[in-house]
């Protein structure tokens, strides 16, 4: 059943909506990873990284809503059900239980880097079929790159 009719041709809509659905899965999974790390981080940098994880979660959740609404606007119902996220999520995640602050930083760098790489592939794939979706993906990539940079900067020793 199609409730909303897209202005895109079917082939272009399919490419755009596949990219949007994959991005939705990544963003919702990223928000869960951020919260898992947020609840379980331990170590001397607990507070600063704990707060930074909330920024990642807020960014991922805000973008996931925009991505889902774009898919709906194109006539494809977004799928953010837990089983869909569990089945399609492939980004790195922290281990179970307490996680040292340095490990959280490393896994967040890896997770964000993987998400950014996947977004860049989708940016390329949507360039011709739907520049509007491509623009949305570019915006998300910029925000995730900023978050990755902030975590990556945590990897360097501080000068005393």
Tab-separated table of C-alpha atoms in Angstrom:
chain	number	residue	atom	x	y	z
A	1	UNK	CA	0.000	0.000	0.000
A	2	UNK	CA	1.388	3.397	-0.970
A	3	UNK	CA	-0.092	6.239	1.016
A	4	UNK	CA	2.278	8.964	-0.151
A	5	UNK	CA	3.141	9.383	-3.824
A	6	UNK	CA	6.722	10.407	-4.501
A	7	UNK	CA	7.710	12.987	-7.072
A	8	UNK	CA	10.750	10.838	-7.913
A	9	UNK	CA	10.722	8.166	-10.607
A	10	UNK	CA	10.535	4.651	-9.125
A	11	UNK	CA	14.206	3.774	-9.755
A	12	UNK	CA	15.446	7.002	-8.169
A	13	UNK	CA	13.072	6.574	-5.245
A	14	UNK	CA	14.325	3.042	-4.650
A	15	UNK	CA	17.969	4.183	-4.529
A	16	UNK	CA	17.174	7.107	-2.241
A	17	UNK	CA	14.977	5.100	0.100
A	18	UNK	CA	17.479	2.245	0.349
A	19	UNK	CA	20.127	4.791	1.350
A	20	UNK	CA	17.741	6.386	3.834
A	21	UNK	CA	16.713	3.068	5.410
A	22	UNK	CA	20.334	1.948	5.787
A	23	UNK	CA	21.179	5.322	7.317
A	24	UNK	CA	18.229	5.059	9.685
A	25	UNK	CA	19.489	1.687	10.920
A	26	UNK	CA	23.002	3.090	11.404
A	27	UNK	CA	21.770	6.176	13.258
A	28	UNK	CA	19.403	4.314	15.569
A	29	UNK	CA	22.114	1.755	16.273
A	30	UNK	CA	24.612	4.544	16.896
A	31	UNK	CA	22.266	6.117	19.436
A	32	UNK	CA	22.014	2.757	21.239
A	33	UNK	CA	25.783	2.277	21.195
A	34	UNK	CA	26.227	5.783	22.573
A	35	UNK	CA	23.840	5.098	25.428
A	36	UNK	CA	25.385	1.684	26.180
A	37	UNK	CA	28.812	3.305	26.464
A	38	UNK	CA	27.332	6.253	28.405
A	39	UNK	CA	25.900	3.939	31.064
A	40	UNK	CA	28.974	1.724	31.381
A	41	UNK	CA	31.997	4.009	31.037
A	42	UNK	CA	34.536	4.019	33.869
A	43	UNK	CA	37.863	5.751	34.300
A	44	UNK	CA	39.437	9.124	35.007
A	45	UNK	CA	37.838	10.778	31.967
A	46	UNK	CA	34.392	9.470	32.862
A	47	UNK	CA	32.574	12.804	33.084
A	48	UNK	CA	33.812	14.474	29.901
A	49	UNK	CA	33.311	11.380	27.748
A	50	UNK	CA	29.989	10.588	29.456
A	51	UNK	CA	28.726	14.019	28.394
A	52	UNK	CA	30.211	13.742	24.911
A	53	UNK	CA	28.365	10.458	24.415
A	54	UNK	CA	25.108	12.298	25.087
A	55	UNK	CA	25.999	14.664	22.234
A	56	UNK	CA	26.461	11.725	19.875
A	57	UNK	CA	23.134	10.236	20.973
A	58	UNK	CA	21.303	13.551	20.502
A	59	UNK	CA	22.864	14.025	17.069
A	60	UNK	CA	22.004	10.492	15.953
A	61	UNK	CA	18.426	10.731	17.237
A	62	UNK	CA	17.795	14.117	15.610
A	63	UNK	CA	19.158	12.935	12.268
A	64	UNK	CA	17.283	9.637	12.458
A	65	UNK	CA	14.015	11.557	12.691
A	66	UNK	CA	14.927	13.681	9.661
A	67	UNK	CA	15.968	10.587	7.691
A	68	UNK	CA	12.751	8.741	8.549
A	69	UNK	CA	10.629	11.732	7.576
A	70	UNK	CA	12.480	12.033	4.248
A	71	UNK	CA	11.738	8.376	3.489
A	72	UNK	CA	8.076	8.910	4.386
A	73	UNK	CA	7.969	11.991	2.157
A	74	UNK	CA	9.207	9.798	-0.701
A	75	UNK	CA	6.393	7.324	-0.105
A	76	UNK	CA	8.332	4.599	1.687
A	77	UNK	CA	7.524	3.838	5.327
A	78	UNK	CA	10.696	3.986	7.448
A	79	UNK	CA	11.443	0.906	9.546
A	80	UNK	CA	12.964	1.605	12.944
A	81	UNK	CA	11.647	-1.483	14.708
A	82	UNK	CA	14.091	-3.130	17.135
A	83	UNK	CA	14.256	-6.326	15.089
A	84	UNK	CA	15.111	-4.324	11.963
A	85	UNK	CA	17.892	-2.474	13.755
A	86	UNK	CA	19.247	-5.719	15.264
A	87	UNK	CA	19.172	-7.510	11.909
A	88	UNK	CA	20.781	-4.716	9.899
A	89	UNK	CA	23.257	-3.112	12.267
A	90	UNK	CA	26.906	-3.859	11.511
A	91	UNK	CA	28.884	-0.981	13.043
A	92	UNK	CA	31.458	-1.642	15.803
A	93	UNK	CA	30.044	-1.624	19.347
A	94	UNK	CA	31.445	-1.630	22.882
A	95	UNK	CA	31.791	-4.877	24.776
A	96	UNK	CA	29.263	-5.873	27.412
A	97	UNK	CA	29.694	-4.533	30.951
A	98	UNK	CA	31.952	-1.795	32.266
A	99	UNK	CA	34.180	-0.209	29.636
A	100	UNK	CA	37.329	1.837	30.314
A	101	UNK	CA	37.189	5.415	29.107
A	102	UNK	CA	40.073	4.814	26.666
A	103	UNK	CA	38.213	1.822	25.163
A	104	UNK	CA	35.036	3.889	24.799
A	105	UNK	CA	36.975	6.567	22.945
A	106	UNK	CA	38.490	3.981	20.602
A	107	UNK	CA	35.213	2.203	19.861
A	108	UNK	CA	33.453	5.519	19.229
A	109	UNK	CA	36.176	6.590	16.802
A	110	UNK	CA	35.843	3.245	14.990
A	111	UNK	CA	32.050	3.290	15.009
A	112	UNK	CA	31.787	6.860	13.762
A	113	UNK	CA	34.456	6.213	11.135
A	114	UNK	CA	32.547	3.189	9.840
A	115	UNK	CA	29.252	5.120	9.796
A	116	UNK	CA	30.903	7.980	7.915
A	117	UNK	CA	32.365	5.579	5.364
A	118	UNK	CA	28.955	4.069	4.744
A	119	UNK	CA	27.399	7.526	4.464
A	120	UNK	CA	29.984	8.553	1.872
A	121	UNK	CA	29.013	5.523	-0.246
A	122	UNK	CA	25.368	6.543	0.007
A	123	UNK	CA	26.218	10.143	-0.865
A	124	UNK	CA	27.805	8.902	-4.059
A	125	UNK	CA	24.894	6.544	-4.812
A	126	UNK	CA	22.248	9.271	-4.400
A	127	UNK	CA	24.032	12.026	-6.344
A	128	UNK	CA	22.058	11.576	-9.560
A	129	UNK	CA	18.862	9.830	-8.384
A	130	UNK	CA	18.041	12.312	-5.609
A	131	UNK	CA	20.237	15.321	-4.786
A	132	UNK	CA	17.860	16.268	-1.957
A	133	UNK	CA	18.528	12.996	-0.152
A	134	UNK	CA	22.215	13.371	-0.994
A	135	UNK	CA	22.223	16.811	0.646
A	136	UNK	CA	20.663	15.353	3.791
A	137	UNK	CA	23.305	12.615	3.902
A	138	UNK	CA	26.066	15.206	3.439
A	139	UNK	CA	24.740	17.160	6.422
A	140	UNK	CA	24.677	14.047	8.608
A	141	UNK	CA	28.212	13.148	7.529
A	142	UNK	CA	29.482	16.573	8.563
A	143	UNK	CA	27.951	16.244	12.012
A	144	UNK	CA	29.298	12.725	12.529
A	145	UNK	CA	32.745	13.794	11.335
A	146	UNK	CA	32.719	16.493	14.001
A	147	UNK	CA	31.855	13.905	16.658
A	148	UNK	CA	34.559	11.546	15.386
A	149	UNK	CA	37.124	14.344	15.521
A	150	UNK	CA	36.175	15.118	19.121
A	151	UNK	CA	36.627	11.500	20.183
A	152	UNK	CA	39.800	11.098	18.144
A	153	UNK	CA	41.295	14.142	19.883
A	154	UNK	CA	40.825	12.249	23.173
A	155	UNK	CA	43.364	9.661	21.956
A	156	UNK	CA	46.288	12.053	22.261
A	157	UNK	CA	48.187	12.546	25.551
A	158	UNK	CA	47.622	15.857	27.254
A	159	UNK	CA	50.573	18.160	27.837
A	160	UNK	CA	50.939	18.940	31.517
